[in-house]
Coordinates of C-alpha atoms in Angstrom, one line a residue:
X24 CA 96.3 142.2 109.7
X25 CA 95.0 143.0 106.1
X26 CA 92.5 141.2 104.1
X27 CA 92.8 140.6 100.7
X28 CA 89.9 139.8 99.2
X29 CA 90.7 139.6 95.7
X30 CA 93.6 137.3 96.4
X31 CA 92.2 134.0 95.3
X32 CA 93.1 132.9 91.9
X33 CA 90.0 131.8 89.8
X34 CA 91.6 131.7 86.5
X35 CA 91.1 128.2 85.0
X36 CA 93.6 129.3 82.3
X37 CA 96.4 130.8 84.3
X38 CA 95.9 127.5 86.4
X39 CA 96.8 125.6 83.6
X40 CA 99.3 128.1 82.2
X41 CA 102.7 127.1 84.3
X42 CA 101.7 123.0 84.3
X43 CA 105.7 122.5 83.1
X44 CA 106.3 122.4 87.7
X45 CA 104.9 118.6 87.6
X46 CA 107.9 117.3 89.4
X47 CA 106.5 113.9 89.0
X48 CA 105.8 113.5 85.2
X49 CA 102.2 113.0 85.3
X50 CA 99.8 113.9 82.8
X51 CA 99.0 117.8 82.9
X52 CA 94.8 118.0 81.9
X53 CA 94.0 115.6 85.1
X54 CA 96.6 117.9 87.5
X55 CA 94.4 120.9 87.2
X56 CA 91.9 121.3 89.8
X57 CA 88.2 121.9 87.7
X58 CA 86.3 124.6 88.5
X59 CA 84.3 124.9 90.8
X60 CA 82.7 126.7 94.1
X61 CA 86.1 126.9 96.3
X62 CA 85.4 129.8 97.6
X63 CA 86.3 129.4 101.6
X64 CA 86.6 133.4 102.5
X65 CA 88.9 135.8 101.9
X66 CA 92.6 135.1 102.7
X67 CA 94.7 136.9 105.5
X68 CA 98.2 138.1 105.2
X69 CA 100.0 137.0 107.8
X70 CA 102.4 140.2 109.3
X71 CA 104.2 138.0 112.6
X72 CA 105.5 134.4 110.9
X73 CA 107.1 134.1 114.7
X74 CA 103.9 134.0 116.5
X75 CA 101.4 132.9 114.2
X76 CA 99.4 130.1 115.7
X77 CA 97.5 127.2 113.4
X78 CA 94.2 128.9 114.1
X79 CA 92.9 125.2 114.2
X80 CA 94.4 123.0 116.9
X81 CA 95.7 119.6 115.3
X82 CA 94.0 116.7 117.5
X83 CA 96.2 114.1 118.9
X84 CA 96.9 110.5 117.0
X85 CA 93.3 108.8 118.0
X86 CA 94.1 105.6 115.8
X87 CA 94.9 102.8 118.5
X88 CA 98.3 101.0 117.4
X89 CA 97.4 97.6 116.2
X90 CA 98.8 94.9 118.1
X91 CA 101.7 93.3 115.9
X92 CA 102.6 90.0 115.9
X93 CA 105.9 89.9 115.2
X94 CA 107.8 86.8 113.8
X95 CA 110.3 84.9 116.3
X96 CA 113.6 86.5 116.9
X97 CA 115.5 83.3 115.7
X98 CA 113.4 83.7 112.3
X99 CA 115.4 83.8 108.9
X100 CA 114.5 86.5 106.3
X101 CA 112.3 84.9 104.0
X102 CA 110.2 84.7 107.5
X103 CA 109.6 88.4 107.7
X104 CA 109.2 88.8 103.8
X105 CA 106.4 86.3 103.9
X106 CA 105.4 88.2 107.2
X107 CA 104.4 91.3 105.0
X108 CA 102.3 88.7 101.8
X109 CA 100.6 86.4 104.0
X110 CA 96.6 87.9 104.6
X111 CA 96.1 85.4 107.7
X112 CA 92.3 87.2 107.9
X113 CA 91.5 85.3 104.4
X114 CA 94.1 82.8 104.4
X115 CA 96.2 83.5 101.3
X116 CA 99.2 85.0 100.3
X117 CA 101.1 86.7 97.6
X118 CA 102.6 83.2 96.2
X119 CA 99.5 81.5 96.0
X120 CA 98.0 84.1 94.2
X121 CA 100.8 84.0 91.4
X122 CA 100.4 80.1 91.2
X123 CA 96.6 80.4 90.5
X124 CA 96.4 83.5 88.5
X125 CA 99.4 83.2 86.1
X126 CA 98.2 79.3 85.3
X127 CA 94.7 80.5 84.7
X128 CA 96.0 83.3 82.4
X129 CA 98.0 80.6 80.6
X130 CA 95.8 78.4 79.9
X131 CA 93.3 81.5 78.8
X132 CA 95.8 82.3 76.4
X133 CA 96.9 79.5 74.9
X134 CA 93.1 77.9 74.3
X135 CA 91.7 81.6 72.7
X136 CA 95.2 82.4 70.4
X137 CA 94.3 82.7 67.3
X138 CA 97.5 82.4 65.7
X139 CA 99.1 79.7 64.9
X140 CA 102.2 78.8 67.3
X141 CA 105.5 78.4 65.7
X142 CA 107.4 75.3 65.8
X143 CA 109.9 76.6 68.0
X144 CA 107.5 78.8 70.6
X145 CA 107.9 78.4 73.8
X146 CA 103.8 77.6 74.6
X147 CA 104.6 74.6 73.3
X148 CA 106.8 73.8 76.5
X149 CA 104.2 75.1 79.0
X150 CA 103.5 73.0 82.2
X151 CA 101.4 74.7 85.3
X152 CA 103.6 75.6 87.9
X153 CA 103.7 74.7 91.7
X154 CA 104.4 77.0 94.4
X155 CA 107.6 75.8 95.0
X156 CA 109.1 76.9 91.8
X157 CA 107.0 80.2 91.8
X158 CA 109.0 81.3 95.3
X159 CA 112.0 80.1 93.0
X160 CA 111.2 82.3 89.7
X161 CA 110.5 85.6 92.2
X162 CA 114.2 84.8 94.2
X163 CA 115.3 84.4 91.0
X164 CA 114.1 87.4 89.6
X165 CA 114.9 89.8 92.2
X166 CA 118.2 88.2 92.1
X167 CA 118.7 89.6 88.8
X168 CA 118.7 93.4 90.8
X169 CA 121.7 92.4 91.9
X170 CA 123.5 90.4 89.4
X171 CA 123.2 93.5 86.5
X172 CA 123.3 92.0 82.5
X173 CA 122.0 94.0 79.8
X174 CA 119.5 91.0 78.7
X175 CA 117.9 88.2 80.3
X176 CA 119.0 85.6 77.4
X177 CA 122.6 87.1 78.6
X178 CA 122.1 85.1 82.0
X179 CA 122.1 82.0 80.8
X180 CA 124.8 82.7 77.5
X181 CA 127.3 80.7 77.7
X182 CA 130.6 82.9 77.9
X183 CA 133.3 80.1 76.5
X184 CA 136.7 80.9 77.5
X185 CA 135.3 84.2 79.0
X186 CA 134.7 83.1 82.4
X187 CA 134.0 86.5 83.9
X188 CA 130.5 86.8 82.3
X189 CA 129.4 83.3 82.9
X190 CA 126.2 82.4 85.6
X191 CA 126.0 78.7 85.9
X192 CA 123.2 79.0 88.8
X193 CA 121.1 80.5 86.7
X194 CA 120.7 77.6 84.3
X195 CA 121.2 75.5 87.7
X196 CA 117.8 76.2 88.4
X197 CA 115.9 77.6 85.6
X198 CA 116.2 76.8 82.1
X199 CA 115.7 79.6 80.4
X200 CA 112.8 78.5 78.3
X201 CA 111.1 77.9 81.5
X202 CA 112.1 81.1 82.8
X203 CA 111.0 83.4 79.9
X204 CA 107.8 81.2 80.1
X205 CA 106.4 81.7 83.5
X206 CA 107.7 85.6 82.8
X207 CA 105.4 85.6 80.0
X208 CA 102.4 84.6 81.5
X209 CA 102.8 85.9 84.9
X210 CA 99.6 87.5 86.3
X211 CA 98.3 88.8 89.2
X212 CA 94.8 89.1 88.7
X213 CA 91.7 86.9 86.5
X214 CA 91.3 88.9 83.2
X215 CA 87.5 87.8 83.1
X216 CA 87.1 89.9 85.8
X217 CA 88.2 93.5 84.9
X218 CA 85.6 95.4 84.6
X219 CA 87.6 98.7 84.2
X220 CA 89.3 98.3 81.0
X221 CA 87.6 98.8 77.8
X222 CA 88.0 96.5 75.3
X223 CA 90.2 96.8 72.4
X224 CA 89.6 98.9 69.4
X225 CA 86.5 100.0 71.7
X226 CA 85.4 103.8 71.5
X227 CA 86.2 104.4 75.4
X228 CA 89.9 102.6 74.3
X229 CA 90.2 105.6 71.3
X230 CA 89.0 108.6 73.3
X231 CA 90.1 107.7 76.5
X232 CA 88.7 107.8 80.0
X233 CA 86.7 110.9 81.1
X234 CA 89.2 112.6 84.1
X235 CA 88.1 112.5 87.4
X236 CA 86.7 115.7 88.5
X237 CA 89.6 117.3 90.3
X238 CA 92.1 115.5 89.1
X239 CA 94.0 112.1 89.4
X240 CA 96.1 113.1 91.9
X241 CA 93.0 114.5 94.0
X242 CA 91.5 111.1 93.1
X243 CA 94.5 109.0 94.7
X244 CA 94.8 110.5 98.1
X245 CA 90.8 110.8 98.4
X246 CA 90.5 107.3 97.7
X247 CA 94.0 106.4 100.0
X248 CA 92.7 108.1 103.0
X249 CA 88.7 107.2 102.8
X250 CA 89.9 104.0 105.7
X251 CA 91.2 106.7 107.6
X252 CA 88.9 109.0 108.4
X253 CA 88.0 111.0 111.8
X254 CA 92.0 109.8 113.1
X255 CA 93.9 113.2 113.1
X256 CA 96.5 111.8 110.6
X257 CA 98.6 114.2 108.7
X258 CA 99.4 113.4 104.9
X259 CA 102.3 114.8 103.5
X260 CA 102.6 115.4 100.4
X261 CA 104.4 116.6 96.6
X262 CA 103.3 119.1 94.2
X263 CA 101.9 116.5 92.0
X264 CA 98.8 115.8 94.4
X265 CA 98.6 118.9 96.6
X266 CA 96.1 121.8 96.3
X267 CA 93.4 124.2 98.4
X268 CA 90.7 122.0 97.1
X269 CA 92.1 118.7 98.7
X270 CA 93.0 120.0 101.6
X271 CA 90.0 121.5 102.6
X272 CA 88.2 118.1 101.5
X273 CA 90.4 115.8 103.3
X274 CA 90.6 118.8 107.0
X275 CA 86.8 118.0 106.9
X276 CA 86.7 114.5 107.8
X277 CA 89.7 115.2 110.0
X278 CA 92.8 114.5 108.0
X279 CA 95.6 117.0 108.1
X280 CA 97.8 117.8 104.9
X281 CA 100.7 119.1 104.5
X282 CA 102.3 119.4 101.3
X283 CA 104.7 121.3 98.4
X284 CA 101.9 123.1 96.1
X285 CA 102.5 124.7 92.5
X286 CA 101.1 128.1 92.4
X287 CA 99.1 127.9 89.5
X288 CA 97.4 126.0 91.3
X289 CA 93.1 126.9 91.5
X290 CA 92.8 128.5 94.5
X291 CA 96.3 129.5 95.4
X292 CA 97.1 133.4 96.1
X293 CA 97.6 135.4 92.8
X294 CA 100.1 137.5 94.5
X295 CA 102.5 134.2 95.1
X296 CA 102.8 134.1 91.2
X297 CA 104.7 137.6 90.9
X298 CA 106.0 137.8 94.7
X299 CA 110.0 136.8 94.7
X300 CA 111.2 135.9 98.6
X301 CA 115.1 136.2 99.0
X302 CA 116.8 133.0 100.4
X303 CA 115.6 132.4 104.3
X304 CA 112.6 134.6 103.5
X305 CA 109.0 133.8 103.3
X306 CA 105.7 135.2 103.0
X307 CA 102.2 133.5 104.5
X308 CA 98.9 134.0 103.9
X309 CA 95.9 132.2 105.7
X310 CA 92.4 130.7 104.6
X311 CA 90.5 129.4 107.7
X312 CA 92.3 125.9 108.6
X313 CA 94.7 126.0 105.8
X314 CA 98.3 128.1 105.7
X315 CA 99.9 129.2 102.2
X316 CA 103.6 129.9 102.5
X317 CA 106.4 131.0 100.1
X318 CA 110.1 129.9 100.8
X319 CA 113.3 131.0 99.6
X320 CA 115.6 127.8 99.8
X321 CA 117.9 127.2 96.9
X322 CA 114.7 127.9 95.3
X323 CA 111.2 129.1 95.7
X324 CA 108.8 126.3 97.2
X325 CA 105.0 127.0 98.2
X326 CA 103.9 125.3 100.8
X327 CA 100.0 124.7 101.7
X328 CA 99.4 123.2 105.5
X329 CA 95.9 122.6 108.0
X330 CA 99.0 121.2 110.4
X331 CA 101.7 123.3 110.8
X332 CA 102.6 127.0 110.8
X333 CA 105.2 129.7 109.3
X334 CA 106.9 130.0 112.7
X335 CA 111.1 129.0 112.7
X336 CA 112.2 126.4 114.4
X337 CA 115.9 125.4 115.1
X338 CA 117.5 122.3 113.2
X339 CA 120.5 121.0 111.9
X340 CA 121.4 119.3 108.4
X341 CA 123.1 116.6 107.1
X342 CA 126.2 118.1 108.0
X343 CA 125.4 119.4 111.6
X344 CA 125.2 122.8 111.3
X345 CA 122.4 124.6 112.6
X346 CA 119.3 126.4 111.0
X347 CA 116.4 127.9 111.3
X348 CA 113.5 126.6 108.8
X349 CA 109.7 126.9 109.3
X350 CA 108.2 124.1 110.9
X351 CA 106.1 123.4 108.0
X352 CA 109.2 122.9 105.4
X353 CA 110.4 120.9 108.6
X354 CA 107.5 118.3 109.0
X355 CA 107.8 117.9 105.5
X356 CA 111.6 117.6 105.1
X357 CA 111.3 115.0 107.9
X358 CA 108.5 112.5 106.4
X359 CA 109.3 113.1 102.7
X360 CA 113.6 112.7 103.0
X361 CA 111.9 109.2 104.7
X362 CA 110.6 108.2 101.1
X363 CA 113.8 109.5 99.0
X364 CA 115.8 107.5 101.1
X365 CA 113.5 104.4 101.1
X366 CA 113.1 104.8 97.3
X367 CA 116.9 105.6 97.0
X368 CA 117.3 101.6 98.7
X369 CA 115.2 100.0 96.5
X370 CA 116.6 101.4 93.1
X371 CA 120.0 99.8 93.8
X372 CA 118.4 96.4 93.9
X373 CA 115.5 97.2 91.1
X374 CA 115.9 94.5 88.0
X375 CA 114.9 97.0 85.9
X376 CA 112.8 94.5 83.7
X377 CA 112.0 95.8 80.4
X378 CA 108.2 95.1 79.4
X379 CA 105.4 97.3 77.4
X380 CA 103.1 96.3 80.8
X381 CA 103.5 99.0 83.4
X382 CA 102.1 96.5 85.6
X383 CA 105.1 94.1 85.9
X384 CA 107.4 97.1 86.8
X385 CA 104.7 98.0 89.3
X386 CA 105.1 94.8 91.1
X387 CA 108.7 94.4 91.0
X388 CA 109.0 97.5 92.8
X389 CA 106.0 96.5 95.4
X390 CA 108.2 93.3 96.5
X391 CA 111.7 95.4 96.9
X392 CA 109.3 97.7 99.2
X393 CA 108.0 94.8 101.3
X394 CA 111.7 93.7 101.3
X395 CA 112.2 97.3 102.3
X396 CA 109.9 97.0 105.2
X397 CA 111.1 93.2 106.3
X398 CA 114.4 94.9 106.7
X399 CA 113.6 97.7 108.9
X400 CA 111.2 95.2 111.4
X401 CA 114.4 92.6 111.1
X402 CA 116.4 95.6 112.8
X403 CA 114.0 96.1 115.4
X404 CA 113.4 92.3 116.0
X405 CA 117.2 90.7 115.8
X406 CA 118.1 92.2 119.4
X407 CA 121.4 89.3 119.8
X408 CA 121.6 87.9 116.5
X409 CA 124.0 88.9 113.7
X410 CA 123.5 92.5 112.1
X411 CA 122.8 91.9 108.8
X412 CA 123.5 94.5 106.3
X413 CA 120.9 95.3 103.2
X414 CA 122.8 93.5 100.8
X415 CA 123.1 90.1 102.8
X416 CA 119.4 90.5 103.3
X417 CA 118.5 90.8 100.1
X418 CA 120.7 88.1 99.7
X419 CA 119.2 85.8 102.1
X420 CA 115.6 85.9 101.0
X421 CA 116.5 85.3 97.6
X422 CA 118.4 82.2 98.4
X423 CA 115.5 81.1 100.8
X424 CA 113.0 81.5 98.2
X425 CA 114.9 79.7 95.5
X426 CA 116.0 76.7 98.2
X427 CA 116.5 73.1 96.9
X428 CA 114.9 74.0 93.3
X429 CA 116.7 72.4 90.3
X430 CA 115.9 71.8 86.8
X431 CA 115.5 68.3 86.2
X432 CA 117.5 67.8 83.5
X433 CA 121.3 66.8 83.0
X434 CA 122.8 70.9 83.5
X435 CA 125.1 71.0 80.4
X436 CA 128.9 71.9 81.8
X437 CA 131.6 73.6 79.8
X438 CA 135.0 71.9 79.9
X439 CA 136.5 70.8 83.1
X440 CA 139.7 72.8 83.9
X441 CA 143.1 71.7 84.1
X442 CA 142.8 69.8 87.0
X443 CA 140.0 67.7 87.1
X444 CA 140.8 67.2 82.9
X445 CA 144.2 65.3 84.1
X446 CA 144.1 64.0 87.2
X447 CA 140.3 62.5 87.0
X448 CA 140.0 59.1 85.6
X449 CA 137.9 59.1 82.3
X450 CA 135.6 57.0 80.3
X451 CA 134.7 57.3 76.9
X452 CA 131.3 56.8 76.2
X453 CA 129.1 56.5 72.8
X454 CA 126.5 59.8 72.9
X455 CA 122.2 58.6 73.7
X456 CA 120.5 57.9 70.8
X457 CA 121.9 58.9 66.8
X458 CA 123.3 62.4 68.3
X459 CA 126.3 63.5 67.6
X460 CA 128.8 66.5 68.5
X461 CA 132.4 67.8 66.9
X462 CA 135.2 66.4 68.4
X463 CA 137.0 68.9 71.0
X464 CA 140.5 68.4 69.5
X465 CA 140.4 67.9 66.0
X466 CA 137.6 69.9 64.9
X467 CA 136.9 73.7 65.7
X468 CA 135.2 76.5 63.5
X469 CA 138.1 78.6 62.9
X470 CA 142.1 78.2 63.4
X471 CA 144.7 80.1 62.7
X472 CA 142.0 82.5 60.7
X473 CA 140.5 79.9 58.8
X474 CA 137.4 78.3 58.3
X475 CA 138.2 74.2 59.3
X476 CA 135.7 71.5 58.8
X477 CA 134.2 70.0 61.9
X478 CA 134.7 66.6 62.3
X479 CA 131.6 65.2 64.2
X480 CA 131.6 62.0 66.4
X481 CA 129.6 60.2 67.8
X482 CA 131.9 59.5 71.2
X483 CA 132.2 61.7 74.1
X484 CA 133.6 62.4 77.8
X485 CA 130.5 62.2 80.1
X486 CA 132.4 64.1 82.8
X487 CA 134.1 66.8 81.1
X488 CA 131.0 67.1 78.2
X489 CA 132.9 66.8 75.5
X490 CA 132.8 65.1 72.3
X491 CA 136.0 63.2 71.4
X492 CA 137.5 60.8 68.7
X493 CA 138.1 57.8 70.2
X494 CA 141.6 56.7 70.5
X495 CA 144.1 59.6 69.9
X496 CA 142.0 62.9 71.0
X497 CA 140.8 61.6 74.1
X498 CA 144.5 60.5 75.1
X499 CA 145.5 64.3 74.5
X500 CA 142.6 66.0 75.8
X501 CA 143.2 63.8 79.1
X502 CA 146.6 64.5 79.3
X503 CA 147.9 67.5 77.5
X504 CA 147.3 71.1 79.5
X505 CA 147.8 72.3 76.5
X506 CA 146.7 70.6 73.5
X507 CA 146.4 73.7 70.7
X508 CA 149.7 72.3 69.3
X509 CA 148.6 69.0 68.7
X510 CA 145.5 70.2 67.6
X511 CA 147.5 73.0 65.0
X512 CA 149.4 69.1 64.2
X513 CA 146.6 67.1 63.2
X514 CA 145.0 70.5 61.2
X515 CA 148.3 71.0 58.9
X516 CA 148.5 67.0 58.3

């Protein structure tokens, strides 16, 4: 073998140069490792990739499992989604948390605004919630990943003679005022007690926070692994975290990495910047623990490793047909195609709220992963009961959640149909109090093109929630299917 002592990249500007990789979107000045002494020896080509050995032996697993106690196999879904919020070790859960935090943030709001409230705003309206209708509001919610509209006013719209678009259990068991209200002040933590934000219109909210010193991403997987320490695990890995400097901090403590690494990377081989490898080929180089390789799949990928090796090992794809792919690009096919696929599950399912707080999107898509999660340990746990599929689990917690909740409030009905409108017996009624609504027969906006005048009353049809005249329209309306022609009689009178 050949050292190449001069193959270390030190440039802090070429490592900044080629930033465009970031595969994950994330902002380019905190991706760059800062300089600094990484300096670990000189790095050694690697001339057999068939027999090259890790030149550190990956320890076994050391971390005991922990002993799981599983809910009953006759338990429902919503048991193994509340399985996966419940903390048992401080006696809470992810419900109770909502129930306390978003009223505290309510009533925070609503004593310090400053504004004055319009006659119309919904704070007006606002009553603390229970944790019965909080596990409604979340069902409900999440129910709007499957159930797509454009809006959420558009839930509870009334679709007239368009039936297609119509959701009565929405308005069933929300109203939407209340619906948009505990939306609005939902909260998951006491705002009294951040002590990481800056104020606004503060210097620090102006200039922004100083970045961490290699990095976010650095940052993230230091901080994700600390509980970990000393238990042989191997992290895996994109190119939006990955880099010599991390992986010779977390091999120290005993944590493996394996990972997809940009080559402008700090610390990364100069000669992988200009070296082209054919499809199939790769080259390797070594730095004590760690292994740098570069692929040729349907495109270059680097590769940095302190767990696996070069060496080929024999596969198959999706389709079944055999190949031959490092073990490395293997290991991380393997545990990374886990998380496409998990994230690919969730996205069909994802309500795709639209709000100027990252936060909110953050927790929707924590609860479709702990939904995620209930699903797989349902698999494992139904043995003899029926096999669910994802959709009817969904399904099922979402109907669990929301359970016997109902607004409590007369739920304005359209119309009734044909049937019940002429076979039902009828009553006509006067309307409570001095209201008053336009007759269903005699009075409508427009007909035949033109603007009519409405005719309101102060009679109506309790069962079919109508207004009617007494006397002649609620005869037709009761009897007629059709009663446009009498209707078109009465107008050209």
């Amino acid at each position: 073998m050949s050292q190449q002592n001069d193959d270390i990249d030190d440039n802090e500007e070429e490592a900044e140069s080629d930033i465009s990789e970031n595969e994950s979107g994330m902002e380019t000045d905190e991706d760059v490792d800062e300089a600094g002494d990484i300096s670990h020896g000189p790095r050694i080509c690697v001339l057999r990739d068939e027999t090259y050995v890790m030149p550190v032996i990956s320890n076994a697993f050391v971390q005991e499992p922990a002993h799981l106690n599983r809910p009953a196999v006759t338990a429902r879904p919503v048991d193994y989604f509340e399985y996966f919020t419940e903390d048992e070790e401080n006696d809470t859960n992810l419900i109770d948390i909502l129930v306390s935090e978003k009223n505290r943030y309510a009533t925070q709001t609503i004593q310090t605004n400053q504004q004055p409230l319009s006659t119309h705003s919904r704070m007006h309206r606002w009553l603390p919630n229970d944790r019965a209708e909080m596990r409604a509001f979340v069902g409900l919610m999440m129910t709007m990943g499957m159930i797509k509209k454009p809006t959420i006013e558009s839930y509870w719209k009334k679709s007239g003679n368009n039936y297609l678009h119509h959701s009565p259990s929405f308005s069933q068991i929300f109203s939407r005022n209340r619906f948009q209200n505990i939306l609005r002040f939902l909260h998951c933590h006491d705002c009294n007690d951040n002590r990481t934000a800056f104020p606004r219109g503060s210097p620090g909210k102006q200039t922004g926070v100083r970045r961490a010193v290699h990095g976010l991403g650095y940052t993230v997987v230091t901080y994700l692994s600390s509980k970990h320490r000393g238990q042989n695990h191997n992290v895996v890995l994109d190119n939006a975290f990955t880099s010599p400097t991390l992986c010779w901090d977390l091999f120290t403590p005993n944590i493996y990495n394996t990972g997809t690494v940009r080559t402008p990377r700090r610390g990364m081989p100069r000669s992988f910047k200009t070296t082209r490898v054919a499809k199939g080929e790769r080259i390797a180089r070594q730095q004590g623990p760690i292994m740098a390789m570069k692929y040729g799949d349907r495109k270059e990928v680097t590769f940095l490793s302190t767990f696996e090796g070069p060496s080929l090992k024999r596969t198959e794809n999706s389709r079944g047909v055999e190949r031959h792919v490092p073990k490395v690009v293997d290991i991380y096919n393997r545990k990374m195609g886990s998380v496409d696929l998990a994230d690919q599950h969730i996205q069909v399912y994802d309500p795709d709220f639209r709000s100027v707080k990252l936060w909110k999107k953050l927790f929707i898509n924590m609860i479709l992963r702990v939904i995620g999660n209930a699903y797989v340990l349902y698999q494992r746990n139904r043995r003899l009961l029926h096999k669910m599929t994802r959709m009817e689990f969904h399904s099922q917690i979402y109907h669990q959640l929301i359970g016997d909740l109902r607004v409590d409030r007369n739920i304005p009905r359209g119309p009734c149909n044909g049937s019940r409108r002429l076979t039902e017996r009828k009553f006509i009624e006067n309307l409570p109090g001095k209201s008053r609504r336009p007759c269903h027969v005699c009075s409508r906006q427009t007909l035949c093109g033109r603007n009519e005048k409405r005719s309101q009353v102060r009679t109506w049809c309790p069962e079919c929630n109508v207004g009617l005249c007494l006397g002649y329209c609620f005869r037709i309306y009761h009897k007629c299917q059709s009663f446009a022609t009498h209707r078109r009689s009465i107008h050209e009178d």
